[in-house]
Short mmCIF file of C-alpha atoms in Angstrom, two decimals:
data_model
loop_
_atom_site.label_atom_id
_atom_site.label_comp_id
_atom_site.label_asym_id
_atom_site.label_seq_id
_atom_site.Cartn_x
_atom_site.Cartn_y
_atom_site.Cartn_z
CA MET J 1 12.59 174.08 -41.19
CA GLN J 2 15.78 176.21 -40.24
CA ILE J 3 13.94 179.42 -41.89
CA PHE J 4 10.80 178.38 -39.90
CA SER J 5 12.78 178.37 -36.65
CA ILE J 6 14.64 181.47 -37.54
CA VAL J 7 11.49 183.34 -37.97
CA THR J 8 9.95 181.88 -34.62
CA ILE J 9 12.70 182.78 -32.38
CA ALA J 10 12.71 186.26 -34.00
CA ALA J 11 8.90 186.55 -33.58
CA LEU J 12 9.49 185.25 -29.75
CA LEU J 13 12.25 187.89 -29.02
CA ALA J 14 9.93 190.83 -30.82
CA LEU J 15 7.48 189.69 -28.03
CA GLY J 16 9.81 189.80 -25.47
CA LEU J 17 11.35 193.10 -26.27
CA GLY J 18 7.62 194.79 -26.66
CA LYS J 19 6.53 193.47 -23.07
CA ALA J 20 9.98 194.63 -21.56
CA GLY J 21 9.57 198.34 -23.34
CA ALA J 22 6.00 198.75 -22.42
CA GLN J 23 5.49 201.51 -20.40
CA GLU J 24 2.89 200.96 -17.25
CA ILE J 25 1.16 204.04 -16.17
CA ARG J 26 -0.63 204.54 -13.20
CA GLU J 27 -2.66 207.76 -12.35
CA GLU J 28 -3.34 209.18 -9.21
CA ARG J 29 -5.34 212.18 -8.36
CA VAL J 30 -3.76 215.10 -5.93
CA ARG J 31 -5.80 216.49 -3.39
CA PHE J 32 -4.81 219.03 -0.92
CA GLU J 33 -5.98 218.81 2.90
CA ALA J 34 -8.68 221.78 3.57
CA GLY J 35 -7.14 225.21 4.15
CA THR J 36 -3.73 224.01 2.82
CA SER J 37 -2.28 225.00 -0.70
CA GLY J 38 0.19 222.00 -0.88
CA THR J 39 1.31 218.59 -0.25
CA THR J 40 4.06 215.84 -0.34
CA LEU J 41 3.63 212.69 -1.82
CA GLY J 42 6.08 209.70 -1.87
CA GLY J 43 6.39 206.62 -3.82
CA THR J 44 8.38 203.97 -5.53
CA ILE J 45 8.85 203.09 -9.09
CA ARG J 46 10.60 200.48 -11.02
CA GLY J 47 11.89 199.51 -14.32
CA TYR J 48 9.57 200.98 -17.08
CA GLU J 49 6.52 202.08 -14.47
CA ILE J 50 5.24 205.49 -14.62
CA VAL J 51 2.99 207.36 -12.19
CA ASP J 52 1.12 210.38 -13.44
CA TYR J 53 -0.38 212.65 -10.86
CA LEU J 54 -3.12 214.69 -11.90
CA LEU J 55 -3.82 218.18 -10.36
CA GLY J 56 -6.65 220.52 -11.22
CA ALA J 57 -5.43 224.36 -11.59
CA GLY J 58 -6.30 227.60 -12.89
CA THR J 59 -4.82 230.05 -15.45
CA GLY J 60 -2.48 232.46 -13.92
CA GLN J 61 -1.95 230.26 -10.62
CA GLU J 62 1.89 229.61 -9.90
CA MET J 63 2.88 225.93 -9.30
CA ALA J 64 6.00 224.95 -7.49
CA ILE J 65 7.17 221.44 -7.62
CA GLU J 66 10.52 220.05 -5.99
CA PHE J 67 11.36 216.44 -6.72
CA GLU J 68 13.81 214.41 -4.46
CA THR J 69 14.99 210.76 -5.33
CA THR J 70 17.32 208.02 -4.56
CA ASN J 71 17.88 207.45 -8.32
CA PRO J 72 19.69 210.03 -10.37
CA SER J 73 17.82 208.46 -13.57
CA ALA J 74 14.47 209.41 -12.07
CA HIS J 75 12.75 212.49 -13.16
CA PHE J 76 9.50 214.11 -13.53
CA ASN J 77 7.68 215.92 -16.32
CA LEU J 78 5.03 218.58 -16.36
CA MET J 79 2.22 218.46 -18.76
CA PRO J 80 -0.89 220.88 -19.22
CA ALA J 81 -4.61 219.80 -19.52
CA GLY J 82 -4.98 217.72 -22.61
CA SER J 83 -1.52 217.77 -23.85
CA GLU J 84 1.50 215.22 -24.28
CA THR J 85 4.02 218.33 -24.85
CA ALA J 86 5.70 219.17 -21.49
CA ILE J 87 6.20 222.57 -20.27
CA HIS J 88 9.00 221.10 -17.84
CA ILE J 89 11.06 218.12 -18.62
CA GLY J 90 13.08 217.13 -15.62
CA SER J 91 15.82 215.31 -17.46
CA SER J 92 17.07 218.61 -18.80
CA GLY J 93 15.36 221.02 -16.61
CA GLY J 94 16.04 219.46 -13.30
CA ASN J 95 14.15 218.34 -10.16
CA ALA J 96 12.42 221.72 -9.44
CA PHE J 97 9.82 223.87 -11.34
CA THR J 98 8.32 226.99 -10.51
CA GLY J 99 6.36 228.86 -13.03
CA ILE J 100 2.86 230.53 -13.88
CA LEU J 101 0.21 228.29 -15.30
CA PRO J 102 -0.98 228.97 -18.89
CA GLN J 103 -4.43 227.38 -18.75
CA ASP J 104 -7.17 225.90 -16.61
CA GLY J 105 -7.61 221.99 -16.35
CA ASP J 106 -5.75 219.09 -15.15
CA TYR J 107 -1.90 219.15 -14.86
CA ARG J 108 -0.32 216.14 -15.28
CA ILE J 109 3.15 215.50 -13.25
CA ARG J 110 4.64 212.55 -14.77
CA VAL J 111 7.46 210.58 -12.74
CA TYR J 112 9.34 208.03 -14.50
CA LEU J 113 12.90 206.71 -14.79
CA MET J 114 15.12 207.29 -17.99
CA ARG J 115 15.04 204.43 -20.69
CA ASN J 116 18.55 203.17 -19.79
CA ALA J 117 17.57 202.80 -16.26
CA ALA J 118 14.11 201.52 -16.99
CA ARG J 119 16.05 198.80 -19.32
CA ARG J 120 18.03 197.62 -16.28
CA ASP J 121 14.98 197.34 -14.11
CA GLU J 122 16.14 199.76 -11.70
CA GLU J 123 13.97 201.16 -8.82
CA ALA J 124 13.73 204.51 -7.45
CA ASP J 125 12.10 206.00 -4.35
CA TYR J 126 10.95 209.62 -4.52
CA ALA J 127 9.33 212.53 -3.01
CA LEU J 128 7.20 215.08 -4.64
CA SER J 129 6.37 218.41 -2.89
CA ILE J 130 3.70 220.27 -5.07
CA SER J 131 2.25 223.67 -4.03
CA ILE J 132 -0.59 226.10 -5.90
CA SER J 133 -0.22 229.78 -4.94
CA GLY J 134 -2.22 232.91 -6.63
CA GLY J 135 -5.94 233.14 -6.85
CA ALA J 136 -8.14 230.45 -5.69
CA ALA J 137 -5.86 227.67 -4.74
CA ALA J 138 -6.53 224.03 -5.98
CA ASN J 139 -9.57 223.00 -3.40
CA PRO J 140 -9.61 218.97 -2.56
CA ASP J 141 -13.32 219.44 -2.73
CA TYR J 142 -13.79 221.73 -5.97
CA ALA J 143 -15.06 220.22 -8.93
CA ASP J 144 -11.61 220.80 -10.51
CA GLY J 145 -11.53 217.60 -12.92
CA LEU J 146 -12.91 217.25 -16.32
CA SER J 147 -13.65 213.65 -15.72
CA GLY J 148 -13.94 211.11 -12.68
CA GLY J 149 -14.72 212.94 -9.32
CA PRO J 150 -17.25 211.93 -6.61
CA ASP J 151 -20.56 210.34 -7.55
CA PHE J 152 -22.32 213.13 -6.01
CA TRP J 153 -21.98 217.03 -5.55
CA ARG J 154 -23.22 219.42 -2.83
CA VAL J 155 -24.24 223.05 -3.94
CA ALA J 156 -22.31 225.67 -2.13
CA ASN J 157 -21.18 229.55 -2.09
CA VAL J 158 -24.50 230.62 -3.79
CA PRO J 159 -24.93 234.09 -2.77
CA ALA J 160 -27.83 234.64 -0.32
CA ASN J 161 -31.32 234.91 -1.28
CA ASP J 162 -30.17 233.42 -4.88
CA THR J 163 -30.47 230.11 -6.55
CA LEU J 164 -28.00 228.39 -8.96
CA ASN J 165 -29.50 228.14 -12.61
CA VAL J 166 -29.14 224.73 -14.14
CA ARG J 167 -28.94 225.15 -18.04
CA SER J 168 -29.65 222.70 -21.14
CA ALA J 169 -26.00 223.10 -22.01
CA PRO J 170 -22.77 224.69 -20.85
CA GLY J 171 -22.83 228.42 -20.92
CA THR J 172 -25.02 231.36 -19.45
CA GLY J 173 -26.66 231.86 -22.86
CA ASN J 174 -28.57 228.64 -22.74
CA PRO J 175 -31.95 227.97 -21.38
CA VAL J 176 -32.70 227.56 -17.70
CA VAL J 177 -34.16 224.30 -16.94
CA GLY J 178 -34.18 224.34 -13.39
CA GLU J 179 -32.81 226.08 -10.10
CA LEU J 180 -30.66 224.66 -7.12
CA ALA J 181 -29.98 226.14 -3.84
CA ASN J 182 -27.07 225.82 -1.15
CA GLY J 183 -27.00 222.50 0.33
CA ASP J 184 -28.70 220.59 -2.65
CA ARG J 185 -27.24 217.28 -3.66
CA VAL J 186 -26.97 216.25 -7.22
CA ARG J 187 -25.40 213.36 -9.27
CA ASN J 188 -21.98 213.95 -10.92
CA LEU J 189 -22.26 213.19 -14.87
CA GLY J 190 -19.04 214.64 -15.72
CA CYS J 191 -17.47 218.34 -16.25
CA ASP J 192 -16.13 219.91 -19.39
CA MET J 193 -14.69 223.26 -20.26
CA HIS J 194 -16.63 226.31 -22.07
CA GLY J 195 -14.37 228.96 -22.52
CA GLN J 196 -12.72 229.90 -19.43
CA SER J 197 -15.19 228.42 -17.16
CA ARG J 198 -15.52 224.56 -16.01
CA TRP J 199 -19.15 222.98 -16.39
CA CYS J 200 -20.49 220.14 -14.89
CA ARG J 201 -23.34 217.94 -16.09
CA ILE J 202 -25.54 216.90 -13.13
CA GLU J 203 -28.75 215.31 -12.32
CA ALA J 204 -30.85 216.76 -9.68
CA GLY J 205 -34.59 216.17 -8.12
CA PHE J 206 -36.22 213.33 -6.28
CA ASP J 207 -39.56 212.37 -7.61
CA GLN J 208 -39.21 214.26 -10.85
CA LYS J 209 -35.72 214.21 -12.04
CA PHE J 210 -34.08 216.32 -14.58
CA THR J 211 -30.63 216.72 -15.93
CA GLY J 212 -28.59 219.96 -16.94
CA TRP J 213 -25.34 221.91 -16.62
CA VAL J 214 -24.27 223.98 -13.69
CA ASN J 215 -20.59 226.12 -13.23
CA GLY J 216 -18.49 223.87 -11.44
CA ARG J 217 -17.42 226.77 -9.12
CA TYR J 218 -20.44 226.25 -7.07
CA LEU J 219 -20.08 222.32 -6.49
CA ARG J 220 -18.40 220.70 -3.63
CA GLU J 221 -17.97 217.04 -2.44
#
């Protein structure tokens, strides 16, 4: 009976510690106002809460981040698309970052409390200023994510007297299955990287619907 009690207590303690140490990650998409190249976000985290801010950007662009907080144990990390390896770690690199981005995709700015402060269930208010310069700035309407986004896109910026080819697969070497013009509205079925370009799968047409892939640079909300 004593052994059973010890085992039971140990199990309950383990469950409690697991819950206390669990990291709650919330994702938020960053969108700049039309005509701007930056924004400032604010929020509050407590304990093991983590906020990931997702921002689409391209190779060679310069990203600048400034982080202000009421708690010195709060920091941010910056991770490139598809990686958990940070290119900036706030706890050692400081609460500011400026650098040239190495690849296209969704960059992840992770706001968190250091483990000792999280364990004490401390709270931190913060302000996060983000800007992008060089090349085409991240556009709030641009098809800049590899997942999510609006339900529908609008075709834009196709040269005059030309059409946008819809292809059977990502890449200009694949067969053309349809054509679209500026202003056409298409359903968003998700985007993916093909080489250095972002391609999006769409559904178009009315009575006779068809699906295919187009270059994401020609899609807007």
